[in-house]
XYZ file of C-alpha atoms in Angstrom:
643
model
C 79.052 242.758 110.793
C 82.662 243.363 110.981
C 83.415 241.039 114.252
C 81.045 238.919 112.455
C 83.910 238.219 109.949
C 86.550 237.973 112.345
C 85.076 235.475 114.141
C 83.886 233.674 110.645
C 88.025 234.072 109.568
C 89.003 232.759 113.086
C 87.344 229.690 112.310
C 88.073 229.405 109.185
C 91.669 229.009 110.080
C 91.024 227.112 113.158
C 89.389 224.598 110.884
C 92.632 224.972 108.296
C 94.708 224.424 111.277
C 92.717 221.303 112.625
C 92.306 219.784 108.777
C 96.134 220.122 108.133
C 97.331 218.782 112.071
C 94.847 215.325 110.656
C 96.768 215.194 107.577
C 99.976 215.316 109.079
C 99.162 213.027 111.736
C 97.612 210.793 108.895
C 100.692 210.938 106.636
C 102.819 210.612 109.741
C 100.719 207.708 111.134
C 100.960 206.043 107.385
C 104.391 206.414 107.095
C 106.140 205.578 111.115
C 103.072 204.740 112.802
C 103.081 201.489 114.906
C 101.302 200.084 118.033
C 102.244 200.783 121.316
C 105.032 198.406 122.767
C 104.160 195.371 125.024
C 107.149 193.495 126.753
C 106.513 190.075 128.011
C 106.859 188.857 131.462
C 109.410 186.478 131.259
C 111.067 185.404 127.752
C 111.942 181.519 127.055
C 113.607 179.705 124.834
C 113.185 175.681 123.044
C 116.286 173.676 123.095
C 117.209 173.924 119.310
C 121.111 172.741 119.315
C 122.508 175.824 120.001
C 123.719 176.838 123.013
C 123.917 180.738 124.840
C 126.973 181.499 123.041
C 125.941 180.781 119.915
C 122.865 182.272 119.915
C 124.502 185.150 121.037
C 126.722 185.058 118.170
C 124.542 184.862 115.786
C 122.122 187.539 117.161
C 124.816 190.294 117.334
C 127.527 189.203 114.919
C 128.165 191.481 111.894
C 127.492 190.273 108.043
C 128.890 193.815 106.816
C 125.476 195.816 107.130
C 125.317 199.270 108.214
C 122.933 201.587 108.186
C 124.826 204.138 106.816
C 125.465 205.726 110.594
C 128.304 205.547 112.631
C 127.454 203.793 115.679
C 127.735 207.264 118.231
C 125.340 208.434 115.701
C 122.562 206.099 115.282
C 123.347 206.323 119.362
C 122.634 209.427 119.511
C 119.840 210.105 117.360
C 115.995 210.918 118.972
C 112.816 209.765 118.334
C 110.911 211.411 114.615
C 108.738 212.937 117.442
C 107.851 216.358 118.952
C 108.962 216.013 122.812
C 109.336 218.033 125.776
C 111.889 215.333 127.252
C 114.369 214.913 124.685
C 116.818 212.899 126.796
C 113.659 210.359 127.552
C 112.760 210.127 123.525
C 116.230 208.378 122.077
C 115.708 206.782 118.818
C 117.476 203.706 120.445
C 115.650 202.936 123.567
C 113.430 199.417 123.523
C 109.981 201.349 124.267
C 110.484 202.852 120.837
C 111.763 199.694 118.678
C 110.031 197.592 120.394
C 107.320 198.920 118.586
C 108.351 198.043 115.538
C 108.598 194.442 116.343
C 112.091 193.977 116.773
C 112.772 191.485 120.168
C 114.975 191.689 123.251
C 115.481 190.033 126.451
C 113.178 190.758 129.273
C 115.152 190.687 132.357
C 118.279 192.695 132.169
C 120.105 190.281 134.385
C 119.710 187.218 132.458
C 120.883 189.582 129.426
C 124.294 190.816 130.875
C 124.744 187.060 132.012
C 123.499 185.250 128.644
C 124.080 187.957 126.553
C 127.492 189.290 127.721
C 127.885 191.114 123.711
C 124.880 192.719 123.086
C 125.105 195.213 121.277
C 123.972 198.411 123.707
C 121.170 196.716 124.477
C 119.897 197.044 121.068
C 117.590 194.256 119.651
C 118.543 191.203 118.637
C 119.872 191.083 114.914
C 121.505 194.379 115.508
C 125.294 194.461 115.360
C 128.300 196.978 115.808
C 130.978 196.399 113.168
C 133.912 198.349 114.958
C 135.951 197.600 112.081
C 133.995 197.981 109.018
C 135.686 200.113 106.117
C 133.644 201.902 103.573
C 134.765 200.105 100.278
C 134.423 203.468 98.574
C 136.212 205.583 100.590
C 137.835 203.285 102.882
C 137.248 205.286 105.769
C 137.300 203.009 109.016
C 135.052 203.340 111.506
C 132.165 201.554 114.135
C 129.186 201.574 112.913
C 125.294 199.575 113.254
C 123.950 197.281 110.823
C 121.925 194.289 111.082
C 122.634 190.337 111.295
C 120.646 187.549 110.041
C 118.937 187.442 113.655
C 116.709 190.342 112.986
C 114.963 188.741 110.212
C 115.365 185.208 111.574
C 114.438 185.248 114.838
C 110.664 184.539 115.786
C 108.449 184.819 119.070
C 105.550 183.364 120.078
C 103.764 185.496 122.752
C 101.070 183.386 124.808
C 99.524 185.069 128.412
C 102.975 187.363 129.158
C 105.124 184.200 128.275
C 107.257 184.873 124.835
C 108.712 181.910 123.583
C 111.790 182.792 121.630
C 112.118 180.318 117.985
C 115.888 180.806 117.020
C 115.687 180.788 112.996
C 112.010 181.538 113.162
C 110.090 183.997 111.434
C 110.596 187.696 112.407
C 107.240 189.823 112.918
C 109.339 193.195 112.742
C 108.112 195.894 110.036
C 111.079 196.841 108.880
C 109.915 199.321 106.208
C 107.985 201.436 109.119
C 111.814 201.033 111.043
C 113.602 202.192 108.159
C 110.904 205.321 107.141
C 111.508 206.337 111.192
C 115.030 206.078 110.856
C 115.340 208.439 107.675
C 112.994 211.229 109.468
C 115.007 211.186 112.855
C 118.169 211.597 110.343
C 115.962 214.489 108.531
C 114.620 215.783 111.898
C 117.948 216.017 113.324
C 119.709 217.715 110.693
C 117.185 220.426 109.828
C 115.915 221.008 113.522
C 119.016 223.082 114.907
C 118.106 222.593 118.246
C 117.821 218.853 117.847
C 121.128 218.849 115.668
C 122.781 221.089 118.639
C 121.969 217.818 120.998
C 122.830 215.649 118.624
C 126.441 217.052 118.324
C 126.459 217.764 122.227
C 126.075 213.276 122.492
C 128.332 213.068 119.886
C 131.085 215.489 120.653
C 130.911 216.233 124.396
C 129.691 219.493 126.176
C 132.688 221.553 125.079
C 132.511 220.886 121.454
C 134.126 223.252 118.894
C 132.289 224.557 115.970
C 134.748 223.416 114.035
C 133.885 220.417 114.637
C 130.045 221.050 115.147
C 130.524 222.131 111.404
C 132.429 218.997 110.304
C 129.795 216.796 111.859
C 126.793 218.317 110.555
C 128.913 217.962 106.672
C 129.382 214.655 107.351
C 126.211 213.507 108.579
C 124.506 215.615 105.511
C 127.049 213.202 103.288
C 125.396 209.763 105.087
C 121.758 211.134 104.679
C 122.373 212.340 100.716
C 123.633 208.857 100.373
C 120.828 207.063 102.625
C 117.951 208.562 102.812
C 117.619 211.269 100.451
C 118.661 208.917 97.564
C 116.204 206.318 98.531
C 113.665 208.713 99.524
C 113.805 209.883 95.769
C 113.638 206.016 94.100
C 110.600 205.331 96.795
C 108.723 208.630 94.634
C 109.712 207.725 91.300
C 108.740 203.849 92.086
C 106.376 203.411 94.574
C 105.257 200.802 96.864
C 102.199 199.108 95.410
C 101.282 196.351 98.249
C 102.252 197.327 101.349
C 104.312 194.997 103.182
C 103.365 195.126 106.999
C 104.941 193.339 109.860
C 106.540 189.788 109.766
C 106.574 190.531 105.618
C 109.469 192.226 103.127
C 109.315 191.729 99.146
C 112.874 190.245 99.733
C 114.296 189.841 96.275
C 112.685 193.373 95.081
C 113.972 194.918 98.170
C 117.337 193.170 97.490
C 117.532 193.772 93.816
C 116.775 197.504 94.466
C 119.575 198.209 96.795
C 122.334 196.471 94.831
C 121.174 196.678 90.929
C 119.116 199.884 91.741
C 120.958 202.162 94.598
C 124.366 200.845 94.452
C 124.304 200.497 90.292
C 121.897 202.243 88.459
C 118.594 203.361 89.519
C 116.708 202.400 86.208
C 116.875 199.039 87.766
C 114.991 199.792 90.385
C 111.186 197.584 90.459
C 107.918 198.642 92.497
C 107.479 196.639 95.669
C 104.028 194.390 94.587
C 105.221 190.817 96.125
C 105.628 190.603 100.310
C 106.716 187.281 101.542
C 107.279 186.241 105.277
C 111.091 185.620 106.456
C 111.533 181.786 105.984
C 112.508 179.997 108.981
C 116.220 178.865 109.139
C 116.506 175.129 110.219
C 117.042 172.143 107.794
C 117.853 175.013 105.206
C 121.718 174.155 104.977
C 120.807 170.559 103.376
C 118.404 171.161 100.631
C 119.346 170.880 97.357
C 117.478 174.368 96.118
C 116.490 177.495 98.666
C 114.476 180.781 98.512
C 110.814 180.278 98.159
C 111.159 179.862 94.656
C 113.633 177.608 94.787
C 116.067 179.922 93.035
C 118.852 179.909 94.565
C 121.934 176.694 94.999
C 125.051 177.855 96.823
C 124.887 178.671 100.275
C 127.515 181.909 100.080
C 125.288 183.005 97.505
C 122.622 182.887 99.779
C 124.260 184.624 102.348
C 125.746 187.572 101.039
C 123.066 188.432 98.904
C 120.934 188.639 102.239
C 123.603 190.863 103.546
C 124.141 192.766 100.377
C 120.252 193.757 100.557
C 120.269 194.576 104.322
C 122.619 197.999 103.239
C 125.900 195.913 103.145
C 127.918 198.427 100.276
C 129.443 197.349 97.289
C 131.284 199.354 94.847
C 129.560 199.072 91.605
C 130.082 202.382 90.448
C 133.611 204.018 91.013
C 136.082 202.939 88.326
C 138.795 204.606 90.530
C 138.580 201.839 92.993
C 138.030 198.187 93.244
C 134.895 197.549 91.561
C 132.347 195.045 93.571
C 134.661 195.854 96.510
C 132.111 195.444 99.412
C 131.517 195.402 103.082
C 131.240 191.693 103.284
C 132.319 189.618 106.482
C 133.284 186.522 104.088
C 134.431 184.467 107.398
C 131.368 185.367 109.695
C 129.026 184.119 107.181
C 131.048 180.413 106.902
C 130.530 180.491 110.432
C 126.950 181.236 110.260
C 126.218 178.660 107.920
C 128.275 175.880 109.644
C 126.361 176.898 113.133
C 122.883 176.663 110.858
C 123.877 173.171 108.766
C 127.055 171.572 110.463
C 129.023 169.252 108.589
C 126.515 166.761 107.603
C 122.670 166.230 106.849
C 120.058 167.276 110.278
C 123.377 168.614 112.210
C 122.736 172.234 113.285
C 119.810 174.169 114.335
C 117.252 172.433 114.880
C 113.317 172.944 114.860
C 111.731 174.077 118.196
C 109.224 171.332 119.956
C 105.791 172.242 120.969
C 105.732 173.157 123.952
C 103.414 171.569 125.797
C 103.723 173.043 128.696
C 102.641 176.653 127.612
C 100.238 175.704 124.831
C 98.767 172.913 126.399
C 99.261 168.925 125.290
C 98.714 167.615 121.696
C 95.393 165.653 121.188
C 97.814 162.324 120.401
C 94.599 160.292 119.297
C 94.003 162.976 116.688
C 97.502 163.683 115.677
C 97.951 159.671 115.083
C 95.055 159.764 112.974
C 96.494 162.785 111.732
C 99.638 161.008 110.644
C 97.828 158.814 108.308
C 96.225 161.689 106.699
C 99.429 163.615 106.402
C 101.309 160.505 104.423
C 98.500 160.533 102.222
C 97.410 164.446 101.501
C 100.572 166.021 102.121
C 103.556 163.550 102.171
C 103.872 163.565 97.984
C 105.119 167.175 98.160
C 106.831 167.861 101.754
C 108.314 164.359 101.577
C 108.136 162.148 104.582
C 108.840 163.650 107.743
C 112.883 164.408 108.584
C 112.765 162.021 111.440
C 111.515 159.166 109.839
C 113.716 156.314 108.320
C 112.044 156.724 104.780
C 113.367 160.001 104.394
C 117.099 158.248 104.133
C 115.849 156.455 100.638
C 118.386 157.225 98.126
C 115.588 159.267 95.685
C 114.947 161.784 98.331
C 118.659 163.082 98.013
C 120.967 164.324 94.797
C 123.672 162.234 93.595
C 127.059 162.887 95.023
C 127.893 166.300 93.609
C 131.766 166.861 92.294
C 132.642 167.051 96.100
C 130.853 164.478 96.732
C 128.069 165.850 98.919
C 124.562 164.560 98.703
C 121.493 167.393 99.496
C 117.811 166.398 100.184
C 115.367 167.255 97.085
C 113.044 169.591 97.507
C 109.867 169.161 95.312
C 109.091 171.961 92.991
C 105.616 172.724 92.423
C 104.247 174.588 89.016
C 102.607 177.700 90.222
C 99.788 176.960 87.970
C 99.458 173.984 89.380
C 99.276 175.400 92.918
C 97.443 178.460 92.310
C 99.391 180.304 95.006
C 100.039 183.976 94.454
C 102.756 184.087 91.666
C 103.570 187.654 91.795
C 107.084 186.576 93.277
C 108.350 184.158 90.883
C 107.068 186.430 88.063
C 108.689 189.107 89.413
C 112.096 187.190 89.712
C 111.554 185.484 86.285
C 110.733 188.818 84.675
C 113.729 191.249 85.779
C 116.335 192.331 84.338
C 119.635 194.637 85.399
C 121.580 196.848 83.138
C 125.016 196.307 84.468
C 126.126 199.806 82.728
C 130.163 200.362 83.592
C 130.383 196.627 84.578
C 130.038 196.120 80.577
C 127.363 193.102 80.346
C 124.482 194.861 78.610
C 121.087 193.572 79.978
C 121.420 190.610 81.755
C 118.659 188.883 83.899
C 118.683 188.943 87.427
C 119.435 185.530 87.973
C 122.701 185.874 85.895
C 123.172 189.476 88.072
C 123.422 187.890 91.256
C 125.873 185.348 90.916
C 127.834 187.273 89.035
C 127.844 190.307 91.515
C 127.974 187.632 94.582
C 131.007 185.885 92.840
C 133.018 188.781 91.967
C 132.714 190.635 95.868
C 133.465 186.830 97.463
C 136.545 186.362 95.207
C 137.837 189.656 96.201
C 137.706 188.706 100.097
C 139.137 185.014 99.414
C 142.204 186.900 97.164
C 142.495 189.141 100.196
C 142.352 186.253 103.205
C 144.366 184.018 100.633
C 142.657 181.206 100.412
C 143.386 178.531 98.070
C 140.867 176.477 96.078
C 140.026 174.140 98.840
C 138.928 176.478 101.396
C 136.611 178.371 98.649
C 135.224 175.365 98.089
C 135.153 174.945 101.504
C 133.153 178.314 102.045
C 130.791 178.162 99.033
C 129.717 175.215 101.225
C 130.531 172.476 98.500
C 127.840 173.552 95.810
C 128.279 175.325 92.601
C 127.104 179.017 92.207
C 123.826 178.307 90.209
C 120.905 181.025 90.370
C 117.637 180.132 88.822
C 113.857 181.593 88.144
C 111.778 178.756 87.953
C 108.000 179.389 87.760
C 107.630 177.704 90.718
C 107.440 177.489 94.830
C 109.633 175.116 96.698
C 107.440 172.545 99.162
C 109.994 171.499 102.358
C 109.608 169.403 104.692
C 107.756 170.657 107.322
C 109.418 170.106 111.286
C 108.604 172.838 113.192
C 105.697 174.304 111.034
C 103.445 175.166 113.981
C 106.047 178.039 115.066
C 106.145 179.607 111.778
C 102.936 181.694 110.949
C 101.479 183.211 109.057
C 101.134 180.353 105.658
C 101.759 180.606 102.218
C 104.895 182.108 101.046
C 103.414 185.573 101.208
C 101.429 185.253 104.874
C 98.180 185.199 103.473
C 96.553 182.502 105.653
C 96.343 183.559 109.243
C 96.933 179.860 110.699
C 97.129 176.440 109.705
C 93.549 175.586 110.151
C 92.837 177.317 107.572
C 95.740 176.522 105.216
C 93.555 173.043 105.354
C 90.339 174.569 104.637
C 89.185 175.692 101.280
C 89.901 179.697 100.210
C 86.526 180.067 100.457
C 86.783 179.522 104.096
C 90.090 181.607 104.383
C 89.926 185.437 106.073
C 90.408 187.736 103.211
C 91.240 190.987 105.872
C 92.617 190.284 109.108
C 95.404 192.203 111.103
C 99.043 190.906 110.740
C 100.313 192.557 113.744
C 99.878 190.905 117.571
C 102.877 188.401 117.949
C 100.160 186.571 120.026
C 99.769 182.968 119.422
C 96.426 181.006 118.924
C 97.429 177.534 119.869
C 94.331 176.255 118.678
C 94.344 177.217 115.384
C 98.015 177.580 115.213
C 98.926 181.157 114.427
C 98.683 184.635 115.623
C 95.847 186.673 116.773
C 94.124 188.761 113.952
C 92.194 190.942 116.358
C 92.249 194.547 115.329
C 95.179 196.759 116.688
C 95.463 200.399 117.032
C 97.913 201.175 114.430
C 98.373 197.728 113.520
C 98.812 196.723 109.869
C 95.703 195.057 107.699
C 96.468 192.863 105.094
C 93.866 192.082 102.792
C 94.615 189.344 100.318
C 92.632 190.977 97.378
C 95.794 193.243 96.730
C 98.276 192.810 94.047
C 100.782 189.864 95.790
C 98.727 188.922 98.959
C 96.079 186.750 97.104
C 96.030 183.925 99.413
C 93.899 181.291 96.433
C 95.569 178.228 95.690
C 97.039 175.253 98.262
C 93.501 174.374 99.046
C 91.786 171.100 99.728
C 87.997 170.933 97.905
C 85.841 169.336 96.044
C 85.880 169.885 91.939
C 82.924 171.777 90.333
C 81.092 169.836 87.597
C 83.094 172.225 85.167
C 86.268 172.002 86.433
C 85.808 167.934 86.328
C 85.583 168.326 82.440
C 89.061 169.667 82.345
C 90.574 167.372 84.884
C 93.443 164.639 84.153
C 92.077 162.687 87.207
C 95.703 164.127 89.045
C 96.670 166.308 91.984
C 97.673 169.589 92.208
C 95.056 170.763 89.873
C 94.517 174.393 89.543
C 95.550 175.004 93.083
C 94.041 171.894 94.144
C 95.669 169.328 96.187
C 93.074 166.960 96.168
C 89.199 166.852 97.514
C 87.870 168.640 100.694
C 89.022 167.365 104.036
C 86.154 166.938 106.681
C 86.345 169.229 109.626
C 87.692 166.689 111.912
C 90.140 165.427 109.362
C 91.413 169.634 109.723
C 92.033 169.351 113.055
C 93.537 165.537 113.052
C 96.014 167.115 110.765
C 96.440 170.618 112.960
C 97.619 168.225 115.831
C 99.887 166.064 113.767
C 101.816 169.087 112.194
C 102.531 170.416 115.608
C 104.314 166.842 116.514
C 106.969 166.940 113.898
C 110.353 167.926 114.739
C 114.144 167.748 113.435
C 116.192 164.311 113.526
C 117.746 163.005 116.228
C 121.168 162.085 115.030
C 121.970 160.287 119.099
C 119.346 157.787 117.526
C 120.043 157.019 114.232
C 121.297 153.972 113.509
C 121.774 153.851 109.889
C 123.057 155.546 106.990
C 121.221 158.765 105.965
C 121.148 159.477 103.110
C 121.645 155.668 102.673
C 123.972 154.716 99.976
C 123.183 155.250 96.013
C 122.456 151.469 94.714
C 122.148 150.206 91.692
C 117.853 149.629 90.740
C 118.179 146.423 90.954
C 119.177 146.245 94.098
C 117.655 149.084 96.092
C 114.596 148.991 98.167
C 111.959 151.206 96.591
C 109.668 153.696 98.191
C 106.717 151.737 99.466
C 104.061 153.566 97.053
C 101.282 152.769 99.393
C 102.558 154.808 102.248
C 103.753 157.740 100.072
C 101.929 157.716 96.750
C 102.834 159.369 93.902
C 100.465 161.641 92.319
C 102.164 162.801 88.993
C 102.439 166.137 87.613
C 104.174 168.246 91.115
C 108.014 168.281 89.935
C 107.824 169.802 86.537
C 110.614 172.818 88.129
C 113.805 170.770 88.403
């Protein structure tokens, strides 16, 4: 009886043992888990107006970001992982980001040739800022942050062949990245073993322990500040829809790190409304940007991007400078001139399909497709940027005070398109307490400017700049922030490179962005960066760790944008006008799907060598102006009710 209870309490706590390692690994999995890492064969990229060097420059070229970790440390930091090989299992090393999505270039030899400046051979949109200064305590020192790149650069992965898209849509999962980072930082400091390594990469072999000590103080200092802190506003407001690869809840994200980290943390918002990274090209000449068209200046833009990617601001310390930041004012004019140029289509452009890799366009359905397109979809995405209607004086502004002209974008009502409108609720709803700054409650499109306006003006007064060149750096537009209930429709070059659809990713392709939601995938995996050129988007087979985004949660619905017939009901409530209810107009056949599928992959940036008149053409009086031919691009009534 008696070794009859031993051996009952043996298992007992085998069982314990077995029941807490599949929690752990569970939590573990939830929390850094990722698939395994698959590197392509050979790594392309689509002429898109940009040459080596400026892609280059734009992949590793600081904005001010850091992640809070001097660069010898994030070098030196290992894997969140239990390992036998320590030396083999550095946090750094592609096998392990790679996994997280993040891109780099194949062949090492094309790198150090192409890529003469990257950055350790980190990925691309990771920089070292080897003279950034801590605006609070203006130490000076090298450290790794990120660049636009990381979120804005896309790739296409078809039978080992990646095809790079410069300004495309990133597929990283940058929440898993950042999670990983903060338990290598916790790993590393509580594991003195791992910490003793850690100090020996830092320090050298024959490191003091005075300086052992100091290290370990000061990297305690960067984690309080980092992860700890954030670690303690994730618990108190939790993530309620789970962003995934290729998706962030931008503005929350953003809006927590400067109004709730860097200002107060009551101003901090649940994350409830993922959206995919927008892609880059034509961006620079619209007249509104942001999916909800919120946002006007492009320096606004900008270094609100790189404020929410960890670039610092003081918003706290009265003893210093307040809204003294990080900022790289001058990289981000250069950024912006290398995306837009100096006048409308110059810059990046949109990558062509590549017929090569994906096969040849069906032209006979893509013509037919082009008829379709100027009838279903032409009233909201305006006629295509290559055409010669889109020079007609009502598709631009008026000259603004410095005289610059900007292409409209069409506002839709998100009523009217029934898209998920947990993002431009979101934005319309919050509000920041701007404590010591001394505004009360203000909303958050008053908070941005303000805070953008205030860090910018302290880098101009420093650089001294007079009024021109400000004006010259805010791009020419006025610092206007908005929170419309509303998406922006753009025109749409370069579409088929930019999946998944919908503002939040919720349609896996485009054949099904033209089908009705009944038709749509409600679960399927946003994970394999392999492309479906038939459908046009990325595989949504299953993957082992992958992430599964099912559109019934809170900010993934993926309703609305749909092409169907009315019910008998809804006809009773219908003005006899499209969008209606998230309606664009009445169910396109099969074939007419696919005629469109094969259009949308034809349509590509401007060709300024070839144009040969005026665009935008000159503002004329009615009377003398030639108006848009109605029959080629019909009005509907009732889209623009936003501006």
């Amino acid at each position: 009886m008696h070794l009859s209870c031993r051996r009952f309490f043996l298992i007992l706590v085998l069982i314990a043992v077995f029941v807490g390692i599949y929690f752990i690994k569970s939590f573990y999995d939830s929390q850094v888990g990722v698939p395994a890492y698959k590197p392509m064969d050979k790594v392309i990229t689509l002429g898109q107006g940009w040459d080596h060097g400026s892609i280059e420059w734009y992949n590793h070229t600081t904005q001010g970001s850091t992640f809070s970790l001097k660069t010898e440390w994030f070098l030196a930091l290992e894997q969140p992982v239990f390992t036998f090989d320590p030396e083999n299992s550095l946090f750094q090393r592609q096998d392990y980001l790679g996994r997280f999505g993040f891109l780099f270039d194949t062949h090492e030899a094309s790198k150090k040739e192409v890529y003469p400046n990257a950055v350790h051979n980190l990925p691309v949109g990771f920089t070292e800022d080897v003279n950034f200064v801590d605006p609070m305590t203006q130490e000076r020192m090298s450290v790794i942050g990120l660049s636009c790149a990381a979120c804005h650069t896309g790739q296409l992965n078809y039978k080992g062949t990646g095809v790079r898209i410069v300004g495309g849509q990133s597929m990283a999962n940058f929440i898993k990245f950042q999670n990983a980072l903060g338990l290598a930082m916790l790993f590393t400091y509580y594991d003195p073993l791992r910490f003793e390594r850690f100090a020996t990469r830092v320090l050298g072999k024959d490191h003091k322990a005075e300086s052992k000590a100091q290290l370990k103080k000061d990297f305690y200092a960067a984690m309080e500040s980092s992860v700890t802190k954030q670690m303690a506003l994730d618990k108190k407001y939790p993530v309620i829809t789970e962003e995934g690869f290729g998706r962030l809840d931008a503005l929350n994200r953003i809006g927590n790190f400067v109004f709730g980290l860097e200002l107060y943390e009551g101003n901090t918002r649940s994350v409830d409304a993922p959206v995919t990274f927008p892609y880059l090209w034509g961006m620079s000449w619209l007249d509104w940007v942001q999916y909800n068209g919120s946002v006007m200046q492009p320096m606004t833009r900008n270094a609100g991007e790189a404020l929410g990617v960890f670039a610092p601001i003081n918003l706290t310390d009265l003893s210093q400078t307040l809204f003294q930041s990080s900022l790289t004012v001058q990289y981000l004019y250069i950024f912006e001139q290398l995306l837009g140029g100096t006048k409308p289509f110059e810059g990046l452009k949109a990558p062509e399909w590549p017929s090569e890799i994906f096969g040849a366009i069906d032209q006979d359905k893509a013509a037919k497709g082009k008829v379709l397109y100027r009838e279903k979809c032409a009233t909201c995405h305006l006629p295509p940027v290559d055409s010669n209607e889109i020079c007609h004086q009502d598709y631009w502004t008026k000259p603004n005070e410095w005289n610059k002209r900007f292409l409209k974008v069409t506002m839709v009502n998100v009523d009217l398109l029934g898209t998920d409108s947990q993002e431009v609720m979101d934005w319309a709803r919050r509000t920041v307490e701007t404590k010591q700054l001394g505004l009360g409650v203000v909303k958050a499109e008053q908070g941005l400017p303000l805070t953008v306006e205030n860090a910018t003006k302290l880098k101009y007064d420093a650089l001294g700049f007079d009024q021109a060149k400000r004006d010259e750096y805010n791009g020419y537009r006025p610092n206007k922030v908005r929170a419309p209930l509303c998406y922006k429709a753009r025109p749409l070059e370069g579409i088929w490179a930019t999946p998944p659809y919908l503002h939040n990713g919720s349609v896996p392709n485009l054949y099904q962005l033209l089908s009705p939601v009944a038709e749509r995938d409600r679960t399927f995996y946003l994970t394999s960066q392999e492309f479906d050129p038939k459908n046009v988007g990325y595989s949504t087979e299953y993957v082992s760790q992958g992430f599964k985004l099912d559109t019934d949660h809170v900010g993934n619905h993926n309703n609305g944008h749909e092409f169907r017939d009315l019910g008998l009901e809804e006809k009773k409530d219908w003005n006899g006008t499209y969008p209606f209810r998230g309606v664009l107009g009445p169910a396109l056949t099969i074939a007419e799907r696919w005629e469109l599928v094969e259009y949308l992959k034809t349509l590509k940036s401007r060709d300024l060598s070839k144009q040969t008149a005026e665009c935008p053409a000159a503002i004329l009086p009615d009377d003398q102006k030639q108006p848009i031919p109605v029959e080629v691009y019909p009005g509907k009534g009732g889209v623009d009710t936003c501006q």
